[in-house]
PDB file of C-alpha atoms in Angstrom:
ATOM      1  CA  UNK A 157      -6.114   7.459  17.095  1.00 84.00           C
ATOM      2  CA  UNK A 158      -6.272   8.861  13.586  1.00 90.00           C
ATOM      3  CA  UNK A 159      -9.870   9.353  12.380  1.00 92.00           C
ATOM      4  CA  UNK A 160     -10.545   8.949   8.603  1.00 95.00           C
ATOM      5  CA  UNK A 161     -13.484  10.868   7.177  1.00 97.00           C
ATOM      6  CA  UNK A 162     -14.564   9.780   3.683  1.00 98.00           C
ATOM      7  CA  UNK A 163     -16.689  11.887   1.343  1.00 96.00           C
ATOM      8  CA  UNK A 164     -19.137  11.948  -0.120  1.00 97.00           C
ATOM      9  CA  UNK A 165     -21.167   9.335   1.660  1.00 97.00           C
ATOM     10  CA  UNK A 166     -22.828   8.268  -1.532  1.00 97.00           C
ATOM     11  CA  UNK A 167     -21.776   9.013  -5.126  1.00 97.00           C
ATOM     12  CA  UNK A 168     -24.422   8.418  -7.847  1.00 97.00           C
ATOM     13  CA  UNK A 169     -22.900   8.125 -11.215  1.00 97.00           C
ATOM     14  CA  UNK A 170     -23.355   6.349 -14.535  1.00 97.00           C
ATOM     15  CA  UNK A 171     -21.257   3.641 -16.113  1.00 97.00           C
ATOM     16  CA  UNK A 172     -18.432   5.284 -18.077  1.00 97.00           C
ATOM     17  CA  UNK A 173     -18.140   8.338 -15.748  1.00 97.00           C
ATOM     18  CA  UNK A 174     -15.278   9.234 -13.513  1.00 98.00           C
ATOM     19  CA  UNK A 175     -15.467   8.683  -9.788  1.00 98.00           C
ATOM     20  CA  UNK A 176     -13.394  10.656  -7.333  1.00 98.00           C
ATOM     21  CA  UNK A 177     -13.566   9.597  -3.722  1.00 98.00           C
ATOM     22  CA  UNK A 178     -11.974  11.451  -0.821  1.00 98.00           C
ATOM     23  CA  UNK A 179     -10.453  10.375   2.483  1.00 98.00           C
ATOM     24  CA  UNK A 180      -9.300  12.959   4.894  1.00 97.00           C
ATOM     25  CA  UNK A 181      -7.323  12.054   8.089  1.00 95.00           C
ATOM     26  CA  UNK A 182      -7.477  13.866  11.388  1.00 93.00           C
ATOM     27  CA  UNK A 183      -3.789  14.163  11.348  1.00 92.00           C
ATOM     28  CA  UNK A 184      -1.043  13.339   8.761  1.00 92.00           C
ATOM     29  CA  UNK A 185      -0.825   9.665   7.925  1.00 93.00           C
ATOM     30  CA  UNK A 186       2.658   8.303   8.672  1.00 88.00           C
ATOM     31  CA  UNK A 187       4.675   7.537   5.488  1.00 91.00           C
ATOM     32  CA  UNK A 188       1.541   7.659   3.409  1.00 92.00           C
ATOM     33  CA  UNK A 189       0.541   4.335   4.810  1.00 94.00           C
ATOM     34  CA  UNK A 190      -3.070   4.524   3.297  1.00 96.00           C
ATOM     35  CA  UNK A 191      -4.915   1.834   1.562  1.00 97.00           C
ATOM     36  CA  UNK A 192      -8.194   1.651  -0.332  1.00 98.00           C
ATOM     37  CA  UNK A 193     -10.590  -1.338  -0.472  1.00 98.00           C
ATOM     38  CA  UNK A 194     -13.692  -2.196  -2.526  1.00 98.00           C
ATOM     39  CA  UNK A 195     -16.457  -4.262  -0.830  1.00 98.00           C
ATOM     40  CA  UNK A 196     -19.548  -5.636  -2.511  1.00 97.00           C
ATOM     41  CA  UNK A 197     -22.533  -6.963  -0.648  1.00 95.00           C
ATOM     42  CA  UNK A 198     -21.905 -10.256   1.069  1.00 94.00           C
ATOM     43  CA  UNK A 199     -18.234 -10.233   0.258  1.00 97.00           C
ATOM     44  CA  UNK A 200     -15.018  -9.520   1.987  1.00 98.00           C
ATOM     45  CA  UNK A 201     -13.223  -6.301   1.155  1.00 98.00           C
ATOM     46  CA  UNK A 202     -10.633  -6.366  -1.725  1.00 98.00           C
ATOM     47  CA  UNK A 203      -7.327  -4.507  -1.541  1.00 97.00           C
ATOM     48  CA  UNK A 204      -7.218  -1.959  -4.376  1.00 98.00           C
ATOM     49  CA  UNK A 205      -4.547   0.424  -3.529  1.00 98.00           C
ATOM     50  CA  UNK A 206      -1.784   0.416  -0.828  1.00 96.00           C
ATOM     51  CA  UNK A 207       0.973   2.903   0.196  1.00 95.00           C
ATOM     52  CA  UNK A 208      -1.460   5.644  -1.199  1.00 96.00           C
ATOM     53  CA  UNK A 209      -0.763   4.999  -4.812  1.00 97.00           C
ATOM     54  CA  UNK A 210       0.285   1.456  -5.576  1.00 97.00           C
ATOM     55  CA  UNK A 211      -2.192  -0.758  -7.160  1.00 98.00           C
ATOM     56  CA  UNK A 212      -2.530  -4.188  -5.598  1.00 96.00           C
ATOM     57  CA  UNK A 213      -2.077  -7.219  -7.843  1.00 94.00           C
ATOM     58  CA  UNK A 214      -4.752  -7.947 -10.333  1.00 95.00           C
ATOM     59  CA  UNK A 215      -6.379  -4.380 -10.015  1.00 97.00           C
ATOM     60  CA  UNK A 216      -7.262  -2.657 -13.241  1.00 97.00           C
ATOM     61  CA  UNK A 217      -5.519   0.578 -14.147  1.00 97.00           C
ATOM     62  CA  UNK A 218      -8.686   2.412 -14.155  1.00 98.00           C
ATOM     63  CA  UNK A 219      -8.163   2.567 -10.322  1.00 98.00           C
ATOM     64  CA  UNK A 220      -5.694   5.111  -9.096  1.00 98.00           C
ATOM     65  CA  UNK A 221      -4.750   6.547  -5.797  1.00 98.00           C
ATOM     66  CA  UNK A 222      -3.179   9.943  -4.941  1.00 97.00           C
ATOM     67  CA  UNK A 223      -2.480  12.046  -1.921  1.00 97.00           C
ATOM     68  CA  UNK A 224      -0.284  12.585   1.065  1.00 95.00           C
ATOM     69  CA  UNK A 225      -0.464  13.997   4.569  1.00 91.00           C
ATOM     70  CA  UNK A 226      -3.952  14.003   5.586  1.00 95.00           C
ATOM     71  CA  UNK A 227      -5.758  14.151   2.102  1.00 97.00           C
ATOM     72  CA  UNK A 228      -6.087  11.172  -0.149  1.00 98.00           C
ATOM     73  CA  UNK A 229      -8.027  10.501  -3.218  1.00 98.00           C
ATOM     74  CA  UNK A 230      -9.247   7.321  -5.038  1.00 98.00           C
ATOM     75  CA  UNK A 231     -10.163   7.876  -8.664  1.00 98.00           C
ATOM     76  CA  UNK A 232     -11.883   5.341 -10.974  1.00 98.00           C
ATOM     77  CA  UNK A 233     -11.290   6.791 -14.406  1.00 97.00           C
ATOM     78  CA  UNK A 234     -14.267   5.215 -16.184  1.00 97.00           C
ATOM     79  CA  UNK A 235     -16.772   3.171 -14.128  1.00 97.00           C
ATOM     80  CA  UNK A 236     -17.487  -0.385 -15.065  1.00 97.00           C
ATOM     81  CA  UNK A 237     -20.846  -2.158 -14.026  1.00 97.00           C
ATOM     82  CA  UNK A 238     -18.708  -4.212 -11.563  1.00 97.00           C
ATOM     83  CA  UNK A 239     -17.275  -0.955  -9.765  1.00 98.00           C
ATOM     84  CA  UNK A 240     -20.590  -0.150  -8.072  1.00 97.00           C
ATOM     85  CA  UNK A 241     -19.778  -0.954  -4.433  1.00 97.00           C
ATOM     86  CA  UNK A 242     -18.736   0.571  -1.162  1.00 98.00           C
ATOM     87  CA  UNK A 243     -15.102   1.876  -0.876  1.00 98.00           C
ATOM     88  CA  UNK A 244     -13.098   2.251   2.291  1.00 98.00           C
ATOM     89  CA  UNK A 245      -9.850   3.919   3.073  1.00 97.00           C
ATOM     90  CA  UNK A 246      -7.576   2.588   5.775  1.00 97.00           C
ATOM     91  CA  UNK A 247      -4.501   3.973   7.543  1.00 95.00           C
ATOM     92  CA  UNK A 248      -1.651   2.469   9.398  1.00 90.00           C
ATOM     93  CA  UNK A 249       0.081   4.755  11.831  1.00 80.00           C
ATOM     94  CA  UNK A 250       3.233   4.593  13.691  1.00 66.00           C
ATOM     95  CA  UNK A 251       1.578   2.643  16.314  1.00 65.00           C
ATOM     96  CA  UNK A 252      -1.805   0.797  16.189  1.00 69.00           C
ATOM     97  CA  UNK A 253      -4.578   0.791  15.735  1.00 77.00           C
ATOM     98  CA  UNK A 254      -5.226   0.612  12.173  1.00 90.00           C
ATOM     99  CA  UNK A 255      -8.386   2.527  11.372  1.00 93.00           C
ATOM    100  CA  UNK A 256     -10.907   2.546   8.550  1.00 95.00           C
ATOM    101  CA  UNK A 257     -12.894   5.304   7.111  1.00 96.00           C
ATOM    102  CA  UNK A 258     -16.749   5.190   7.120  1.00 97.00           C
ATOM    103  CA  UNK A 259     -16.902   4.339   3.471  1.00 97.00           C
ATOM    104  CA  UNK A 260     -18.316   5.856   0.236  1.00 98.00           C
ATOM    105  CA  UNK A 261     -21.016   3.999  -1.594  1.00 98.00           C
ATOM    106  CA  UNK A 262     -20.805   4.343  -5.359  1.00 98.00           C
ATOM    107  CA  UNK A 263     -24.188   3.640  -6.902  1.00 97.00           C
ATOM    108  CA  UNK A 264     -25.725   3.590 -10.254  1.00 94.00           C
ATOM    109  CA  UNK A 265     -27.445   6.749 -11.210  1.00 92.00           C
TER     110      UNK A 265
ATOM    111  CA  UNK B 140      -3.018 -18.703  -3.987  1.00 82.00           C
ATOM    112  CA  UNK B 141      -3.449 -18.015  -0.310  1.00 88.00           C
ATOM    113  CA  UNK B 142      -6.850 -18.864   1.101  1.00 93.00           C
ATOM    114  CA  UNK B 143      -8.183 -18.134   4.533  1.00 95.00           C
ATOM    115  CA  UNK B 144     -11.239 -19.835   6.065  1.00 97.00           C
ATOM    116  CA  UNK B 145     -12.985 -18.688   9.347  1.00 98.00           C
ATOM    117  CA  UNK B 146     -14.631 -21.202  11.622  1.00 98.00           C
ATOM    118  CA  UNK B 147     -16.449 -21.085  14.958  1.00 97.00           C
ATOM    119  CA  UNK B 148     -19.830 -20.771  16.664  1.00 97.00           C
ATOM    120  CA  UNK B 149     -22.248 -18.442  15.092  1.00 96.00           C
ATOM    121  CA  UNK B 150     -24.033 -17.725  18.281  1.00 98.00           C
ATOM    122  CA  UNK B 151     -22.480 -16.730  21.629  1.00 98.00           C
ATOM    123  CA  UNK B 152     -24.246 -15.869  24.856  1.00 98.00           C
ATOM    124  CA  UNK B 153     -23.705 -12.445  26.485  1.00 97.00           C
ATOM    125  CA  UNK B 154     -20.830 -12.505  28.962  1.00 97.00           C
ATOM    126  CA  UNK B 155     -19.301 -15.536  27.301  1.00 98.00           C
ATOM    127  CA  UNK B 156     -16.227 -15.787  25.342  1.00 98.00           C
ATOM    128  CA  UNK B 157     -16.205 -15.770  21.445  1.00 98.00           C
ATOM    129  CA  UNK B 158     -13.559 -18.066  19.857  1.00 98.00           C
ATOM    130  CA  UNK B 159     -12.816 -18.097  16.175  1.00 98.00           C
ATOM    131  CA  UNK B 160     -10.061 -19.905  14.106  1.00 98.00           C
ATOM    132  CA  UNK B 161      -8.701 -18.952  10.798  1.00 97.00           C
ATOM    133  CA  UNK B 162      -7.237 -21.791   8.608  1.00 95.00           C
ATOM    134  CA  UNK B 163      -4.545 -20.620   6.183  1.00 92.00           C
ATOM    135  CA  UNK B 164      -3.771 -22.533   2.965  1.00 89.00           C
ATOM    136  CA  UNK B 165      -1.740 -21.916  -0.140  1.00 83.00           C
ATOM    137  CA  UNK B 166       1.049 -19.941   1.574  1.00 72.00           C
ATOM    138  CA  UNK B 167       4.236 -20.565  -0.356  1.00 63.00           C
ATOM    139  CA  UNK B 168       6.258 -20.279   2.876  1.00 59.00           C
ATOM    140  CA  UNK B 169       5.331 -20.880   6.484  1.00 63.00           C
ATOM    141  CA  UNK B 170       2.579 -18.653   7.710  1.00 63.00           C
ATOM    142  CA  UNK B 171       4.914 -17.186  10.132  1.00 67.00           C
ATOM    143  CA  UNK B 172       6.456 -14.693   7.640  1.00 79.00           C
ATOM    144  CA  UNK B 173       3.066 -12.997   7.488  1.00 88.00           C
ATOM    145  CA  UNK B 174       1.026 -10.782   9.711  1.00 92.00           C
ATOM    146  CA  UNK B 175      -2.393 -12.185  10.468  1.00 93.00           C
ATOM    147  CA  UNK B 176      -5.282 -10.015  11.542  1.00 95.00           C
ATOM    148  CA  UNK B 177      -8.815 -10.099  12.750  1.00 98.00           C
ATOM    149  CA  UNK B 178     -11.323  -7.411  11.457  1.00 98.00           C
ATOM    150  CA  UNK B 179     -14.960  -7.272  12.215  1.00 98.00           C
ATOM    151  CA  UNK B 180     -17.878  -5.385  10.655  1.00 98.00           C
ATOM    152  CA  UNK B 181     -21.292  -4.937  12.279  1.00 97.00           C
ATOM    153  CA  UNK B 182     -24.278  -5.129   9.895  1.00 95.00           C
ATOM    154  CA  UNK B 183     -24.327  -1.939   7.649  1.00 92.00           C
ATOM    155  CA  UNK B 184     -21.375  -0.367   9.444  1.00 94.00           C
ATOM    156  CA  UNK B 185     -17.766   0.209   8.702  1.00 94.00           C
ATOM    157  CA  UNK B 186     -14.856  -2.131   9.291  1.00 96.00           C
ATOM    158  CA  UNK B 187     -13.081  -2.319  12.701  1.00 96.00           C
ATOM    159  CA  UNK B 188      -9.562  -3.712  13.084  1.00 95.00           C
ATOM    160  CA  UNK B 189      -9.275  -5.960  16.281  1.00 96.00           C
ATOM    161  CA  UNK B 190      -5.586  -6.786  16.156  1.00 95.00           C
ATOM    162  CA  UNK B 191      -2.831  -8.829  14.536  1.00 94.00           C
ATOM    163  CA  UNK B 192      -0.163 -11.423  15.335  1.00 93.00           C
ATOM    164  CA  UNK B 193       3.184 -12.206  13.836  1.00 89.00           C
ATOM    165  CA  UNK B 194       5.252 -15.502  14.134  1.00 74.00           C
ATOM    166  CA  UNK B 195       7.553 -13.671  16.613  1.00 76.00           C
ATOM    167  CA  UNK B 196       4.615 -13.955  18.907  1.00 77.00           C
ATOM    168  CA  UNK B 197       4.284 -10.232  18.754  1.00 88.00           C
ATOM    169  CA  UNK B 198       0.763  -8.960  18.910  1.00 93.00           C
ATOM    170  CA  UNK B 199      -0.895  -5.611  18.649  1.00 91.00           C
ATOM    171  CA  UNK B 200      -4.505  -5.028  19.617  1.00 94.00           C
ATOM    172  CA  UNK B 201      -6.977  -2.186  19.123  1.00 93.00           C
ATOM    173  CA  UNK B 202      -6.873  -0.203  22.411  1.00 91.00           C
ATOM    174  CA  UNK B 203     -10.684  -0.290  22.584  1.00 92.00           C
ATOM    175  CA  UNK B 204     -10.636  -3.995  22.721  1.00 95.00           C
ATOM    176  CA  UNK B 205      -7.309  -4.648  24.300  1.00 92.00           C
ATOM    177  CA  UNK B 206      -8.503  -5.839  27.632  1.00 94.00           C
ATOM    178  CA  UNK B 207     -10.766  -8.459  26.072  1.00 97.00           C
ATOM    179  CA  UNK B 208      -8.917  -9.862  23.193  1.00 98.00           C
ATOM    180  CA  UNK B 209      -6.327 -12.482  22.661  1.00 97.00           C
ATOM    181  CA  UNK B 210      -4.827 -13.546  19.134  1.00 97.00           C
ATOM    182  CA  UNK B 211      -2.754 -16.662  19.001  1.00 95.00           C
ATOM    183  CA  UNK B 212      -1.015 -18.630  16.275  1.00 91.00           C
ATOM    184  CA  UNK B 213      -0.400 -22.376  15.632  1.00 89.00           C
ATOM    185  CA  UNK B 214       2.209 -22.536  12.897  1.00 84.00           C
ATOM    186  CA  UNK B 215       2.150 -26.445  13.069  1.00 84.00           C
ATOM    187  CA  UNK B 216      -1.521 -26.250  11.952  1.00 89.00           C
ATOM    188  CA  UNK B 217      -1.269 -23.227   9.727  1.00 88.00           C
ATOM    189  CA  UNK B 218      -3.946 -21.448  11.663  1.00 92.00           C
ATOM    190  CA  UNK B 219      -4.538 -18.553  14.077  1.00 94.00           C
ATOM    191  CA  UNK B 220      -7.181 -17.772  16.500  1.00 97.00           C
ATOM    192  CA  UNK B 221      -9.236 -15.019  18.133  1.00 98.00           C
ATOM    193  CA  UNK B 222     -10.724 -14.965  21.586  1.00 98.00           C
ATOM    194  CA  UNK B 223     -12.865 -12.099  22.858  1.00 98.00           C
ATOM    195  CA  UNK B 224     -14.168 -12.233  26.288  1.00 97.00           C
ATOM    196  CA  UNK B 225     -17.208 -10.901  28.079  1.00 97.00           C
ATOM    197  CA  UNK B 226     -19.084 -10.322  24.908  1.00 98.00           C
ATOM    198  CA  UNK B 227     -22.218  -8.064  24.569  1.00 98.00           C
ATOM    199  CA  UNK B 228     -24.688  -7.472  21.682  1.00 97.00           C
ATOM    200  CA  UNK B 229     -22.353  -4.865  20.550  1.00 97.00           C
ATOM    201  CA  UNK B 230     -19.852  -7.527  19.556  1.00 98.00           C
ATOM    202  CA  UNK B 231     -22.318  -8.966  16.961  1.00 98.00           C
ATOM    203  CA  UNK B 232     -20.666  -8.683  13.674  1.00 98.00           C
ATOM    204  CA  UNK B 233     -19.202 -10.463  10.708  1.00 98.00           C
ATOM    205  CA  UNK B 234     -15.579 -11.411  11.698  1.00 98.00           C
ATOM    206  CA  UNK B 235     -13.030 -11.499   8.991  1.00 98.00           C
ATOM    207  CA  UNK B 236      -9.493 -12.983   9.175  1.00 98.00           C
ATOM    208  CA  UNK B 237      -7.011 -11.280   6.910  1.00 96.00           C
ATOM    209  CA  UNK B 238      -3.357 -11.391   6.162  1.00 92.00           C
ATOM    210  CA  UNK B 239      -0.404  -9.769   4.354  1.00 89.00           C
ATOM    211  CA  UNK B 240       3.320  -9.864   4.328  1.00 86.00           C
ATOM    212  CA  UNK B 241       3.119  -6.248   5.662  1.00 86.00           C
ATOM    213  CA  UNK B 242       1.316  -5.241   8.851  1.00 87.00           C
ATOM    214  CA  UNK B 243      -0.042  -2.165   7.165  1.00 91.00           C
ATOM    215  CA  UNK B 244      -2.795  -3.532   4.957  1.00 93.00           C
ATOM    216  CA  UNK B 245      -4.662  -6.713   4.053  1.00 94.00           C
ATOM    217  CA  UNK B 246      -4.318  -8.426   0.693  1.00 94.00           C
ATOM    218  CA  UNK B 247      -5.845 -11.780   1.793  1.00 94.00           C
ATOM    219  CA  UNK B 248      -9.181 -12.078   3.323  1.00 97.00           C
ATOM    220  CA  UNK B 249     -11.395 -14.871   4.478  1.00 97.00           C
ATOM    221  CA  UNK B 250     -15.115 -14.870   3.470  1.00 97.00           C
ATOM    222  CA  UNK B 251     -16.181 -13.761   7.009  1.00 98.00           C
ATOM    223  CA  UNK B 252     -18.275 -15.482   9.610  1.00 98.00           C
ATOM    224  CA  UNK B 253     -21.366 -13.908  11.242  1.00 98.00           C
ATOM    225  CA  UNK B 254     -21.212 -14.119  14.988  1.00 98.00           C
ATOM    226  CA  UNK B 255     -24.452 -13.070  16.907  1.00 98.00           C
ATOM    227  CA  UNK B 256     -24.326 -12.393  20.584  1.00 98.00           C
ATOM    228  CA  UNK B 257     -27.730 -13.228  22.037  1.00 96.00           C
ATOM    229  CA  UNK B 258     -29.162 -15.275  24.795  1.00 95.00           C
TER     230      UNK B 258
END
């Protein structure tokens, strides 16, 4: 099973600042099958990025994903008030299970 | 617009079986072209994938839950279901149904249903 470690656990930033979130896998993620989700309190997660760097439908271009192998990054270029939330990475390997990371909380500084 | 809605009991006794259903609407084609998953999240914790099903009948389950989980689909009713047997307090969580045309990630999500395991 591939374990995903997200860092930092919490990121304290102000609106307008740049957010850089890291997701490191315990082994290389097959075919860069890595996704990022945003989750707000009391809501289901929302798919932001899939296949490491492709934005899901309706996602603003301030969200971008990069990376390959075991190391991936989600960048939010300029934080909007609605971006303060918890972010999860998720990988799909050559065989199940899918696994999620432990999450990074982006909070208002 | 695809919509998913979970339903089922919010309280299950220990050692009993948890059963949830996810109703799917708004799919432009039959639901059997999609992969449908169950994912859960204990309060304040990370997401855990439980398993998925495709119309071929093919299922894949998390190894940690494999012995207790069954996911089934009823394409005539546009719904799929989860059963989890021999539940304990550790199975208390918000359960989400989710789906996508790919098995690798989840674009469509239900709102989630809290299931508490307690006597």
